[in-house]
Amino acid sequence: MRYAITVEYDGTGYSGWQRQLNALSVQQVLEDALSDFLKEKIVLHASGRTDRGVHAAGQTAHFDTLSEIPAHKIRFAVNSMLPEDVRIIDMRRVSCDFHAQYDVVSKTYSYKMYVGNTLSPLRRLYYTRVLPPVDVDAMRRAAAKLVGTHDFKAFCSTGSSIKTTVRTLYALDVASDGDEIILTVTGNGFLYNMVRIIAGTLVFIGKGKLPEENIDRMLATGERKLGGKTFPACALTLERVLYPDTENKN
């Protein structure tokens, strides 16, 4: 039988989603707990990787098992075995042709920042601090240029082995509330560090360090050097992953 799980985790203490030889990953702690409870080797296939320090409110993965234990009982038991910073928040049986990675329709990420001269101790693990002033309206105008289907090569860090850098962003919202700025971006897929580079570039534009027209130049030329710096991982959260049918949507 095949099950899909929705996972919430605080990525602060992990090397990322993917299992590694010399560092603790979210995939490892989940696979170990599932394997211990089900008494068989469990291998998880996720919607995609999250990097070191990145969080998730709705990561999706699937696994196969010979067990016929009901999903809710597996979830309850395995959650009791997991560390407090990782939880399975939903688990359901899916068809054997469902694939958590290849069936993805869209993913939504959020990137959280606050504007201030003083470090906020309570937000240091989940937000990025930006020094004032910041023109949020300029950030919004620049963000609008990124919505649609483009070659996002300029928004990808080196080290990726993907075949194409063309992606579609369905929405990119820049919301402000008090001293906080939150980017929410939905797309059909994301390149390595893409959201963190978008965040850094938009903030550089908002601070007047880059002209808004650099977004057009980046899309046209693929030149990474035209953008802002790659912002820290701690402020990035995978919010949800959507699939074609309602049964497999988060």
Short mmCIF file of C-alpha atoms in Angstrom, two decimals:
data_model
loop_
_atom_site.label_atom_id
_atom_site.label_comp_id
_atom_site.label_asym_id
_atom_site.label_seq_id
_atom_site.Cartn_x
_atom_site.Cartn_y
_atom_site.Cartn_z
CA MET A 1 0.00 0.00 0.00
CA ARG A 2 1.07 3.56 -0.65
CA TYR A 3 0.59 6.38 1.85
CA ALA A 4 1.08 10.12 1.50
CA ILE A 5 2.09 12.15 4.52
CA THR A 6 2.07 15.89 5.17
CA VAL A 7 4.94 16.92 7.41
CA GLU A 8 5.57 20.02 9.49
CA TYR A 9 9.09 20.65 10.72
CA ASP A 10 11.40 23.26 12.17
CA GLY A 11 14.50 22.97 10.02
CA THR A 12 16.84 24.79 12.41
CA GLY A 13 18.63 21.69 13.63
CA TYR A 14 18.71 19.72 10.38
CA SER A 15 20.92 19.52 7.32
CA GLY A 16 17.80 19.78 5.16
CA TRP A 17 15.20 17.29 4.01
CA GLN A 18 17.41 14.78 2.19
CA ARG A 19 19.16 11.96 4.02
CA GLN A 20 22.95 12.44 4.20
CA LEU A 21 25.86 10.35 5.37
CA ASN A 22 27.38 12.75 7.90
CA ALA A 23 24.52 15.00 9.02
CA LEU A 24 21.06 14.61 10.49
CA SER A 25 18.20 15.21 8.05
CA VAL A 26 14.41 15.38 8.35
CA GLN A 27 14.07 12.44 5.98
CA GLN A 28 16.30 10.32 8.20
CA VAL A 29 14.37 10.87 11.43
CA LEU A 30 11.07 10.18 9.66
CA GLU A 31 12.28 7.07 7.85
CA ASP A 32 13.86 5.69 11.01
CA ALA A 33 10.68 6.19 13.05
CA LEU A 34 8.43 4.72 10.35
CA SER A 35 10.77 1.76 9.84
CA ASP A 36 10.95 1.05 13.58
CA PHE A 37 7.18 1.09 13.97
CA LEU A 38 6.28 -0.80 10.79
CA LYS A 39 9.14 -3.33 11.18
CA GLU A 40 10.28 -2.89 7.59
CA LYS A 41 12.58 -0.56 5.69
CA ILE A 42 10.67 2.58 4.70
CA VAL A 43 11.91 4.94 2.01
CA LEU A 44 10.27 8.35 1.65
CA HIS A 45 9.89 10.21 -1.65
CA ALA A 46 9.23 13.91 -1.05
CA SER A 47 7.76 16.66 -3.20
CA GLY A 48 11.28 18.11 -3.26
CA ARG A 49 14.24 18.92 -1.06
CA THR A 50 14.45 21.74 1.42
CA ASP A 51 17.91 23.03 2.30
CA ARG A 52 19.66 23.28 5.65
CA GLY A 53 17.69 25.48 8.04
CA VAL A 54 14.57 25.74 5.86
CA HIS A 55 11.24 24.96 7.55
CA ALA A 56 8.04 23.33 6.30
CA ALA A 57 4.40 23.72 7.25
CA GLY A 58 3.22 21.34 4.55
CA GLN A 59 5.93 19.16 3.02
CA THR A 60 4.47 16.11 1.24
CA ALA A 61 6.08 12.70 0.86
CA HIS A 62 4.93 9.17 0.07
CA PHE A 63 6.08 5.67 0.98
CA ASP A 64 5.11 2.06 0.33
CA THR A 65 4.48 -0.51 3.03
CA LEU A 66 3.25 -4.07 3.41
CA SER A 67 1.46 -3.11 6.60
CA GLU A 68 -2.33 -2.82 6.77
CA ILE A 69 -2.35 -0.75 9.96
CA PRO A 70 -4.78 2.18 9.53
CA ALA A 71 -3.15 5.51 8.62
CA HIS A 72 -4.34 7.34 11.74
CA LYS A 73 -2.78 4.70 14.00
CA ILE A 74 0.53 4.85 12.16
CA ARG A 75 0.56 8.63 12.39
CA PHE A 76 -0.22 8.65 16.12
CA ALA A 77 2.42 6.05 16.93
CA VAL A 78 5.16 7.52 14.76
CA ASN A 79 4.59 11.05 16.05
CA SER A 80 5.21 9.77 19.57
CA MET A 81 8.61 8.51 18.36
CA LEU A 82 9.69 11.69 16.57
CA PRO A 83 11.61 14.64 18.01
CA GLU A 84 9.47 17.64 18.90
CA ASP A 85 10.55 19.63 15.85
CA VAL A 86 9.10 17.13 13.33
CA ARG A 87 5.47 15.98 13.07
CA ILE A 88 3.27 14.16 10.59
CA ILE A 89 0.18 16.37 10.51
CA ASP A 90 -1.76 14.31 7.97
CA MET A 91 -1.52 10.80 6.54
CA ARG A 92 -3.75 9.13 3.99
CA ARG A 93 -3.76 6.15 1.68
CA VAL A 94 -3.25 7.04 -1.99
CA SER A 95 -3.28 5.16 -5.27
CA CYS A 96 -0.14 3.25 -6.21
CA ASP A 97 0.52 5.57 -9.13
CA PHE A 98 0.61 8.70 -6.94
CA HIS A 99 4.07 10.26 -6.71
CA ALA A 100 4.83 13.06 -4.26
CA GLN A 101 7.44 14.63 -6.55
CA TYR A 102 6.26 14.03 -10.09
CA ASP A 103 2.57 14.79 -9.52
CA VAL A 104 3.08 18.25 -8.02
CA VAL A 105 0.92 21.01 -9.52
CA SER A 106 2.26 23.88 -7.43
CA LYS A 107 4.25 24.75 -4.33
CA THR A 108 3.90 27.77 -2.09
CA TYR A 109 6.75 29.23 -0.05
CA SER A 110 6.83 32.13 2.38
CA TYR A 111 9.81 34.28 3.26
CA LYS A 112 9.59 36.34 6.46
CA MET A 113 11.49 39.53 7.25
CA TYR A 114 11.30 42.40 9.69
CA VAL A 115 12.65 45.92 9.35
CA GLY A 116 14.60 47.25 12.31
CA ASN A 117 17.89 48.55 13.62
CA THR A 118 17.85 46.14 16.56
CA LEU A 119 17.95 42.35 16.40
CA SER A 120 14.73 40.74 17.62
CA PRO A 121 15.75 37.71 19.74
CA LEU A 122 12.33 36.06 19.36
CA ARG A 123 12.46 36.25 15.57
CA ARG A 124 16.11 35.48 14.91
CA LEU A 125 15.51 31.80 14.00
CA TYR A 126 12.55 32.35 11.66
CA TYR A 127 12.96 35.82 10.14
CA THR A 128 15.61 37.84 8.37
CA ARG A 129 16.31 41.33 9.73
CA VAL A 130 16.46 44.15 7.16
CA LEU A 131 17.87 47.55 8.06
CA PRO A 132 15.60 50.53 7.33
CA PRO A 133 14.51 52.21 5.20
CA VAL A 134 12.72 49.87 2.76
CA ASP A 135 10.30 50.94 0.02
CA VAL A 136 7.72 48.13 0.03
CA ASP A 137 5.86 49.60 -2.95
CA ALA A 138 9.04 49.36 -5.03
CA MET A 139 9.38 45.73 -3.94
CA ARG A 140 5.80 45.07 -5.06
CA ARG A 141 6.35 46.65 -8.47
CA ALA A 142 9.47 44.57 -9.00
CA ALA A 143 7.75 41.40 -7.78
CA ALA A 144 4.98 41.81 -10.34
CA LYS A 145 7.56 41.49 -13.13
CA LEU A 146 8.42 37.97 -11.95
CA VAL A 147 4.90 36.54 -12.20
CA GLY A 148 4.42 34.36 -15.27
CA THR A 149 6.61 31.93 -17.21
CA HIS A 150 10.25 33.04 -17.45
CA ASP A 151 13.78 31.73 -17.59
CA PHE A 152 14.86 32.16 -13.96
CA LYS A 153 18.52 31.30 -14.53
CA ALA A 154 19.59 34.55 -12.84
CA PHE A 155 17.68 33.49 -9.72
CA CYS A 156 19.49 30.17 -9.31
CA SER A 157 22.67 29.51 -7.32
CA THR A 158 25.45 27.52 -8.91
CA GLY A 159 25.63 23.82 -8.17
CA SER A 160 22.28 22.78 -9.60
CA SER A 161 22.10 20.02 -12.23
CA ILE A 162 18.59 20.76 -13.51
CA LYS A 163 17.90 20.52 -17.24
CA THR A 164 15.92 23.75 -17.65
CA THR A 165 15.70 26.97 -15.68
CA VAL A 166 12.28 27.92 -17.06
CA ARG A 167 9.62 28.07 -14.35
CA THR A 168 6.16 29.57 -13.89
CA LEU A 169 5.26 31.75 -10.93
CA TYR A 170 1.49 31.93 -10.45
CA ALA A 171 1.62 34.55 -7.70
CA LEU A 172 4.17 36.61 -5.75
CA ASP A 173 2.71 38.67 -2.93
CA VAL A 174 4.62 41.22 -0.87
CA ALA A 175 2.66 41.87 2.32
CA SER A 176 3.61 44.31 5.08
CA ASP A 177 2.25 44.45 8.61
CA GLY A 178 3.91 46.77 11.09
CA ASP A 179 7.64 46.13 10.85
CA GLU A 180 7.20 42.78 9.07
CA ILE A 181 7.42 42.02 5.36
CA ILE A 182 6.30 38.59 4.15
CA LEU A 183 6.80 37.28 0.63
CA THR A 184 4.43 34.52 -0.47
CA VAL A 185 5.28 32.88 -3.78
CA THR A 186 3.46 30.10 -5.63
CA GLY A 187 4.89 28.35 -8.67
CA ASN A 188 5.06 25.10 -10.57
CA GLY A 189 8.60 24.54 -9.33
CA PHE A 190 11.62 26.33 -7.90
CA LEU A 191 15.33 26.41 -8.66
CA TYR A 192 18.15 26.06 -6.12
CA ASN A 193 17.90 29.05 -3.72
CA MET A 194 15.41 30.73 -6.06
CA VAL A 195 13.09 32.15 -3.39
CA ARG A 196 16.01 33.35 -1.25
CA ILE A 197 17.52 35.14 -4.26
CA ILE A 198 14.15 36.69 -5.10
CA ALA A 199 13.87 37.92 -1.51
CA GLY A 200 17.35 39.40 -1.52
CA THR A 201 16.85 41.07 -4.90
CA LEU A 202 13.50 42.60 -3.95
CA VAL A 203 14.93 43.97 -0.71
CA PHE A 204 17.92 45.46 -2.54
CA ILE A 205 15.43 47.18 -4.86
CA GLY A 206 13.36 48.33 -1.89
CA LYS A 207 16.48 49.83 -0.31
CA GLY A 208 17.49 51.61 -3.52
CA LYS A 209 20.62 49.48 -3.99
CA LEU A 210 19.32 48.16 -7.32
CA PRO A 211 16.97 49.72 -9.90
CA GLU A 212 13.62 48.02 -10.51
CA GLU A 213 14.69 47.52 -14.15
CA ASN A 214 17.26 44.96 -13.02
CA ILE A 215 14.47 42.40 -12.77
CA ASP A 216 13.90 42.73 -16.53
CA ARG A 217 17.65 42.52 -17.18
CA MET A 218 18.01 39.42 -15.01
CA LEU A 219 15.19 37.63 -16.83
CA ALA A 220 16.57 38.65 -20.22
CA THR A 221 20.25 37.84 -19.64
CA GLY A 222 20.30 35.17 -16.93
CA GLU A 223 23.03 37.14 -15.12
CA ARG A 224 23.04 36.35 -11.40
CA LYS A 225 25.32 39.32 -10.64
CA LEU A 226 22.51 41.75 -11.49
CA GLY A 227 20.51 40.65 -8.45
CA GLY A 228 20.76 41.02 -4.71
CA LYS A 229 22.43 38.62 -2.32
CA THR A 230 21.00 35.23 -1.41
CA PHE A 231 19.08 35.79 1.84
CA PRO A 232 19.37 33.38 4.83
CA ALA A 233 17.58 30.03 4.86
CA CYS A 234 16.04 30.42 8.33
CA ALA A 235 13.26 32.73 7.08
CA LEU A 236 12.05 30.35 4.36
CA THR A 237 9.11 27.98 4.85
CA LEU A 238 7.52 25.51 2.45
CA GLU A 239 3.88 26.26 3.18
CA ARG A 240 1.99 23.76 1.02
CA VAL A 241 2.15 21.45 -1.99
CA LEU A 242 -0.84 20.95 -4.27
CA TYR A 243 -1.72 17.98 -6.46
CA PRO A 244 -4.23 17.46 -9.30
CA ASP A 245 -7.03 15.83 -7.32
CA THR A 246 -8.53 17.04 -4.05
CA GLU A 247 -7.69 13.78 -2.29
CA ASN A 248 -3.98 14.56 -2.47
CA LYS A 249 -4.09 18.30 -1.82
CA ASN A 250 -2.76 19.83 1.39
#
